[in-house]
Short mmCIF file of C-alpha atoms and ligand atoms in Angstrom, two decimals:
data_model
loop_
_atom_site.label_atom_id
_atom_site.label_comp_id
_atom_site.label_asym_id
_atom_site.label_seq_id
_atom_site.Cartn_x
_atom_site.Cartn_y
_atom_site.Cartn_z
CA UNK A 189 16.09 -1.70 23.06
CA UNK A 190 13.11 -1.13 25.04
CA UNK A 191 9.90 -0.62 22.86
CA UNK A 192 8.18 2.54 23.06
CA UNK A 193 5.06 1.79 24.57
CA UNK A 194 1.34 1.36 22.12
CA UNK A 195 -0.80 4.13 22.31
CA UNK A 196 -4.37 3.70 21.90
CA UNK A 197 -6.59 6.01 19.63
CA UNK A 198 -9.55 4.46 19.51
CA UNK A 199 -11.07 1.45 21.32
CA UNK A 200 -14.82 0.40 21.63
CA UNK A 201 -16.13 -0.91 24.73
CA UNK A 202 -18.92 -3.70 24.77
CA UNK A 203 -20.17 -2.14 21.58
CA UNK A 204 -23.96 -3.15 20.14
CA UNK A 205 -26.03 -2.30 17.41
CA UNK A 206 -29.61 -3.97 16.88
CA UNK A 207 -31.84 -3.81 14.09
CA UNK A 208 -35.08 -4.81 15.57
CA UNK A 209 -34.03 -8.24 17.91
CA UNK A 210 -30.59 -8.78 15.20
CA UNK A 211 -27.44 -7.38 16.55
CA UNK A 212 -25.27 -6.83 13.56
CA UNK A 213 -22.47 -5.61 16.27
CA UNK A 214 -22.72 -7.50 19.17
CA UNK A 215 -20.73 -6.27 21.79
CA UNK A 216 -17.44 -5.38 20.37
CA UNK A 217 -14.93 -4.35 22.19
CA UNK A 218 -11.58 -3.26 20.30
CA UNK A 219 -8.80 -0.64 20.74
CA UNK A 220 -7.04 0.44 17.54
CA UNK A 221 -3.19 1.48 18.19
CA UNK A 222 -2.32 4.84 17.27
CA UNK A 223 0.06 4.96 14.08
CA UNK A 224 -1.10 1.76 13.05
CA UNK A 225 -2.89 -0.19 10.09
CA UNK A 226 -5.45 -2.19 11.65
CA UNK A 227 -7.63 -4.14 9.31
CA UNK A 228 -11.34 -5.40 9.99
CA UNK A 229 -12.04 -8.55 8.06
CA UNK A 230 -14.56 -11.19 8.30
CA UNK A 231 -17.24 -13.16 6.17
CA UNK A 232 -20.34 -11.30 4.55
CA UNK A 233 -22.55 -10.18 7.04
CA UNK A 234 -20.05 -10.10 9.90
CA UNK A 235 -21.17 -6.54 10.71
CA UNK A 236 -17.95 -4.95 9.08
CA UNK A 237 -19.68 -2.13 7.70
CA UNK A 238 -21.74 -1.61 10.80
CA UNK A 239 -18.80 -1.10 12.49
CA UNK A 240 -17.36 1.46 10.38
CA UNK A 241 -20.96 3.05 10.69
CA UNK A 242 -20.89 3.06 13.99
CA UNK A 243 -17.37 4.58 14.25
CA UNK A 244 -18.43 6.89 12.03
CA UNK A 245 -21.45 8.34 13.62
CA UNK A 246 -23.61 6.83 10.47
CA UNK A 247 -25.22 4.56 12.54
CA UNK A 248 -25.50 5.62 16.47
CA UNK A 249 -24.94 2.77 18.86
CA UNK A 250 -27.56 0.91 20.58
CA UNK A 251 -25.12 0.63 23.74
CA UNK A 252 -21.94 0.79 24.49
CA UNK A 253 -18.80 3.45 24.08
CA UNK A 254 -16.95 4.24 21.36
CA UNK A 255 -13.39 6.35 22.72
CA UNK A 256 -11.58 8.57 20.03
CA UNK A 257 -8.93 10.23 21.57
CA UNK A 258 -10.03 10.10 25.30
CA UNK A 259 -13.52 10.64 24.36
CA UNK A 260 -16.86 9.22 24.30
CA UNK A 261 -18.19 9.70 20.42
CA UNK A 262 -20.62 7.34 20.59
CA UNK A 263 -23.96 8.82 19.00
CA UNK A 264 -21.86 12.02 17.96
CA UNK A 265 -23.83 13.01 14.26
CA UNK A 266 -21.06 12.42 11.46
CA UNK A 267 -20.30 16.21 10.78
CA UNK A 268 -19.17 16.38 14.66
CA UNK A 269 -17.05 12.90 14.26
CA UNK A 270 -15.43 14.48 10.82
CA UNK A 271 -14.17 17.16 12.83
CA UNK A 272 -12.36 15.45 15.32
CA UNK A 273 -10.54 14.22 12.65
CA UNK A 274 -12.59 10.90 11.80
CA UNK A 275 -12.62 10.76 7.80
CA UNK A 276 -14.07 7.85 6.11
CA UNK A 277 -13.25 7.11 2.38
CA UNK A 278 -14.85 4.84 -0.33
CA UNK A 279 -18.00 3.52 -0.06
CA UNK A 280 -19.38 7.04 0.52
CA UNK A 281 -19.25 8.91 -2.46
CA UNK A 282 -16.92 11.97 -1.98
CA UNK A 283 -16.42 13.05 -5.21
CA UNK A 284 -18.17 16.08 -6.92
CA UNK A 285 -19.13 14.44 -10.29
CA UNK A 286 -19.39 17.64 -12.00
CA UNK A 287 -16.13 19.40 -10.07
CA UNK A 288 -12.82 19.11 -12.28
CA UNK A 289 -10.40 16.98 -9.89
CA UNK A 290 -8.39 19.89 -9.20
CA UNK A 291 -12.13 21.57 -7.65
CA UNK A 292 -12.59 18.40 -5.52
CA UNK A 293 -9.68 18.67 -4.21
CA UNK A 294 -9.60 22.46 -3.27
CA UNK A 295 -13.03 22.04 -1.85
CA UNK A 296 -11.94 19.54 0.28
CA UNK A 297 -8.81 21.64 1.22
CA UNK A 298 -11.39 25.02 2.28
CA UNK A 299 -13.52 22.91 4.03
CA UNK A 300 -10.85 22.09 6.47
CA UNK A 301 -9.26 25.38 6.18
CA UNK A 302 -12.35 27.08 7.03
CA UNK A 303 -11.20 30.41 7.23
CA UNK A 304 -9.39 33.02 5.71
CA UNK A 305 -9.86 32.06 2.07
CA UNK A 306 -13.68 32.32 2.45
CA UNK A 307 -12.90 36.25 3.20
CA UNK A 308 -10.88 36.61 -0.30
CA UNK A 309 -12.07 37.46 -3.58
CA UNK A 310 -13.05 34.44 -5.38
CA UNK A 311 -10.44 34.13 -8.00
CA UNK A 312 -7.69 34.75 -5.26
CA UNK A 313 -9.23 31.97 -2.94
CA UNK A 314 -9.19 29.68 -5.71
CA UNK A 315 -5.19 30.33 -6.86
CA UNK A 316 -4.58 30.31 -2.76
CA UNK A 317 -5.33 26.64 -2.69
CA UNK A 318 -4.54 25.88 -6.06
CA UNK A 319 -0.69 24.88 -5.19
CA UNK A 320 -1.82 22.33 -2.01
CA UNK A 321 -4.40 20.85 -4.37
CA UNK A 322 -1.79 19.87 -6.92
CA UNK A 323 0.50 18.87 -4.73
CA UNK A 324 -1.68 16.50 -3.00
CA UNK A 325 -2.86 15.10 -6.32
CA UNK A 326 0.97 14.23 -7.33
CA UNK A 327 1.42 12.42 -3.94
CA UNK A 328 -1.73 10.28 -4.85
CA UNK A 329 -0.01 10.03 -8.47
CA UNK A 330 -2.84 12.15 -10.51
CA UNK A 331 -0.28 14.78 -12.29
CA UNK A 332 -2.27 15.50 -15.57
CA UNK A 333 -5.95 16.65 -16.68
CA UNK A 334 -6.49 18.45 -13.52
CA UNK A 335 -8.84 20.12 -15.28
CA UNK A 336 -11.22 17.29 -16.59
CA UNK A 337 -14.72 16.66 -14.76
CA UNK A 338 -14.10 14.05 -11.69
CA UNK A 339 -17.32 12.01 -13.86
CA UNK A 340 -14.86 11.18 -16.42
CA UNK A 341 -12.06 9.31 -14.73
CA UNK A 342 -11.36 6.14 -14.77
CA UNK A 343 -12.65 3.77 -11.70
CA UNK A 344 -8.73 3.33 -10.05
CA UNK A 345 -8.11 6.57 -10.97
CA UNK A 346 -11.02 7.84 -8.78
CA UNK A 347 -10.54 6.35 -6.04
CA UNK A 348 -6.94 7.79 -5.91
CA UNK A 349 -8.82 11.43 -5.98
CA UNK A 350 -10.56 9.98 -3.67
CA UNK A 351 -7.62 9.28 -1.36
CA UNK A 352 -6.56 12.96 -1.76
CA UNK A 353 -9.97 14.35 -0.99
CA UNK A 354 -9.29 12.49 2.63
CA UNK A 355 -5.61 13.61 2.79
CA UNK A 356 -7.03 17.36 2.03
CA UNK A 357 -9.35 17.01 5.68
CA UNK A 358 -5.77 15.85 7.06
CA UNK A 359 -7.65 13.19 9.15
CA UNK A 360 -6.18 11.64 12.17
CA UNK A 361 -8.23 8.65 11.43
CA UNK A 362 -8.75 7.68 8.03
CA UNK A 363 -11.48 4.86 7.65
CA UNK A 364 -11.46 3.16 4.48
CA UNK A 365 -13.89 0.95 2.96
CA UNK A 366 -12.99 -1.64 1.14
CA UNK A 367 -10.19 0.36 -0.82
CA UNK A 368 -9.27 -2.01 -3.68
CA UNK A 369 -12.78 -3.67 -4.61
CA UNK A 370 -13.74 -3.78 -8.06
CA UNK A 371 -10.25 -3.73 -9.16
CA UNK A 372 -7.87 -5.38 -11.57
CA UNK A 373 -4.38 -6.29 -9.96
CA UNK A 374 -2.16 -3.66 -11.51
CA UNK A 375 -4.81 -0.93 -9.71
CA UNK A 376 -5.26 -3.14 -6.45
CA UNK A 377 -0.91 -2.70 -6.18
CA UNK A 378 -1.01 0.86 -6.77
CA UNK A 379 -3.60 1.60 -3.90
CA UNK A 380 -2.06 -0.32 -1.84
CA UNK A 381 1.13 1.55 -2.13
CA UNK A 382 -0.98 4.26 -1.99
CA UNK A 383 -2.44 3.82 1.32
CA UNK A 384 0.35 2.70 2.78
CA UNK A 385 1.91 5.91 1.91
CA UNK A 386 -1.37 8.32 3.19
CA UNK A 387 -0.92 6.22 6.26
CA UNK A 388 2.62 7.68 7.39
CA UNK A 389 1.63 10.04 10.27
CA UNK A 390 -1.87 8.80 10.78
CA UNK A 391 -3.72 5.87 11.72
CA UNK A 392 -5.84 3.63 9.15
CA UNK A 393 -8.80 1.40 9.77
CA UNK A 394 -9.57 -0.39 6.66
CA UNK A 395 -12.23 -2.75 5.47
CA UNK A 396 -11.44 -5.30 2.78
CA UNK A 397 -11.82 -8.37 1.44
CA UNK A 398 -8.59 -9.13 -0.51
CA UNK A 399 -6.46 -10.81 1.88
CA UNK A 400 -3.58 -10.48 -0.06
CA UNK A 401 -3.72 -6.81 0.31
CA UNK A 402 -4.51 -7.43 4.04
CA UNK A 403 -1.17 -9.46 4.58
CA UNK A 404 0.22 -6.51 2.71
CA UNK A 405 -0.95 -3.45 4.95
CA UNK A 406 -1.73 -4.98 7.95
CA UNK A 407 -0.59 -4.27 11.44
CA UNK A 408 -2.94 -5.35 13.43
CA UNK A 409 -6.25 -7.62 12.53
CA UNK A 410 -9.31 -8.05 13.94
CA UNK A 411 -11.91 -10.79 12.74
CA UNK A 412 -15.32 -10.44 13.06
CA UNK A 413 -17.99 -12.99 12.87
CA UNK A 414 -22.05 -12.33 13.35
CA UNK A 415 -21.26 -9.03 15.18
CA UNK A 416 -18.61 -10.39 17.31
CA UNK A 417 -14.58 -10.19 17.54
CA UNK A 418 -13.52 -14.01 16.53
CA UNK A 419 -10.14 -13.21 16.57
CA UNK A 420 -7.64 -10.14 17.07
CA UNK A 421 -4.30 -10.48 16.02
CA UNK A 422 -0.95 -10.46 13.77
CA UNK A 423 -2.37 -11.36 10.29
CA UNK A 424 0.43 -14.75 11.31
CA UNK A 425 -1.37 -15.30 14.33
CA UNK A 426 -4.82 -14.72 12.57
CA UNK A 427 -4.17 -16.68 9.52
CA UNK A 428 -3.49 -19.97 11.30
CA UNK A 429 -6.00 -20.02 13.99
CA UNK A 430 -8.81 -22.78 13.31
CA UNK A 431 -11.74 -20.66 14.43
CA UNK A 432 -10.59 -18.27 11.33
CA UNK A 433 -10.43 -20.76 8.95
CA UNK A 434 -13.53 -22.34 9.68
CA UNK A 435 -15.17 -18.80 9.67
CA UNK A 436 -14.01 -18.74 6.29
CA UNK A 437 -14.91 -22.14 4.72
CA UNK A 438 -18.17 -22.03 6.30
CA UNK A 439 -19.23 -18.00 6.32
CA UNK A 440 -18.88 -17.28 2.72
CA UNK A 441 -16.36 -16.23 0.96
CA UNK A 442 -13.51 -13.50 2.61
P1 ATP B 524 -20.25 -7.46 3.65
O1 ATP B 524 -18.90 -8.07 3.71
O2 ATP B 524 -21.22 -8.30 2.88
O3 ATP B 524 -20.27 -6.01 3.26
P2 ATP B 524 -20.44 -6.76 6.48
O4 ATP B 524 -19.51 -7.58 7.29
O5 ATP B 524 -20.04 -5.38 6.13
O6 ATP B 524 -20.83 -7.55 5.17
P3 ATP B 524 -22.82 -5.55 7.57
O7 ATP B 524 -23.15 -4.85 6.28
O8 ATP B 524 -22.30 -4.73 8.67
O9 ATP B 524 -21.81 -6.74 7.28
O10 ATP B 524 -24.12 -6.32 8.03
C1 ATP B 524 -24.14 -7.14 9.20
C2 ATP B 524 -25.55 -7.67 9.36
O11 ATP B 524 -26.41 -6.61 9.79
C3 ATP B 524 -26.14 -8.25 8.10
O12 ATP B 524 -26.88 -9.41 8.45
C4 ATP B 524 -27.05 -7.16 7.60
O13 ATP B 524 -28.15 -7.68 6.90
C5 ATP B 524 -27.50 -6.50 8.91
N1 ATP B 524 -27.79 -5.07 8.71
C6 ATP B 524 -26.90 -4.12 8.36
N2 ATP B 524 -27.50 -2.93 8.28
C7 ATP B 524 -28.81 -3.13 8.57
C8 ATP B 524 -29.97 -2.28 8.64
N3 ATP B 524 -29.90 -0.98 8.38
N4 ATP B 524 -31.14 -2.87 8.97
C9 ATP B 524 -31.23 -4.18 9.24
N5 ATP B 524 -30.19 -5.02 9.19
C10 ATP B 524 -28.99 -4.51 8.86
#
């Protein structure tokens, strides 16, 4: 069988970002497949989150191109990036703290809606939604106290409303950021299933330090070291190349 050909979503070309002389990216260049789970490791300080920033229109590029579906979105502001379909999760806070998770989820839902529900009554804009809220809490496994304030739950179980705020903006690329940190194994297993499951249908770039949950998710991995790609590969053919290793030992911890 002949393999259908890789498409490519995103890819950055020759990619910088300076703060002052320091280039925290440092001319990156890097496609990410379409439908796939490409992860972005690399020691502390490797310019990870710049990366994301950059993709992200958080940060605007000092040069370089950034191409998102056959476009240039380099220096885009992030509202124009989010509605191409560019949704980053995690790090940024996108939880209302004093919205009941149900409300954060049906706020997410009418922002990408956008219309018609604005032009009901309240109460009938609010039941409208209600249904596609719930049901994209249950996918993310959040079934009871839909009704509690978002402040209240626990840390795992925030970051899986978290995961359905993104699913709500139905985001072609989903950016995630670090998705397991802070968390105890039996949490860092569940979000891992998790995101593997919000990734059917979409591609996922994520951050993250647990290699284990790399190995797990992984498609496609790129290393980066002081703002540049080390290595870009199979997490096989990433895991046993020398330059990796010695990133490691020597760059801090992974
Ligand atoms: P970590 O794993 O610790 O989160 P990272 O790989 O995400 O690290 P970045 O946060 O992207 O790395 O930082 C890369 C480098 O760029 C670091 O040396 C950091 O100090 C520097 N840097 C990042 N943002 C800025 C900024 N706004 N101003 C100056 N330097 C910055």
């Amino acid at each position: 069988m002949i393999a259908a050909p890789v498409k490519t979503l995103v890819s950055t070309v020759d990619l910088v970002k300076s703060y002052g002389g320091f280039r925290a990216t440092d001319g990156v260049s890097l496609a990410i497949a379409e439908g796939s789970i490409h992860a972005i490791i690399g020691p502390n300080g490797a310019g990870k989150t710049t990366f994301f920033n950059l993709i992200s229109g958080f940060a605007k590029p000092t040069s370089g191109r950034i191409v998102f579906a056959g476009r240039d979105i380099a220096g885009l502001a992030p509202a124009a990036i989010a509605k191409l379909g560019i949704v980053r999760s995690f790090q940024i806070n996108s939880i209302f703290p004093h919205l009941t998770v149900l409300e954060n989820v049906r706020v997410a839902l009418e922002a990408k809606t956008d219309l018609p529900y604005k032009f009901l009554a309240p109460g009938s804009a609010m039941r409208a939604l209600d249904e596609p809220a719930r049901a994209l809490l249950a996918r993310v496994g959040i079934t009871k106290n839909l009704d509690v304030q978002a402040a209240t739950l626990p840390y795992g179980r925030k970051r899986s409303l978290e995961l359905a705020i993104a699913l709500a903006l139905d985001p072609v690329l989903l950016l995630l950021d670090e998705p397991t940190a802070g968390m105890g194994n039996e949490d860092i297993e569940r979000v891992t299933d998790l995101v593997r499951e919000v990734a059917k249908g979409r591609t996922v770039m994520l951050v993250e330090h647990n290699l284990r949950v790399v190995a797990d998710l992984s498609d496609r991995i790129t290393v980066l070291q002081r703002g540049k790609v080390l290595v870009d590969g199979t997490y096989d053919e990433v895991r046993n190349d020398q330059r990796v290793i010695d990133a490691y030992l020597g760059g801090g911890h992974a």
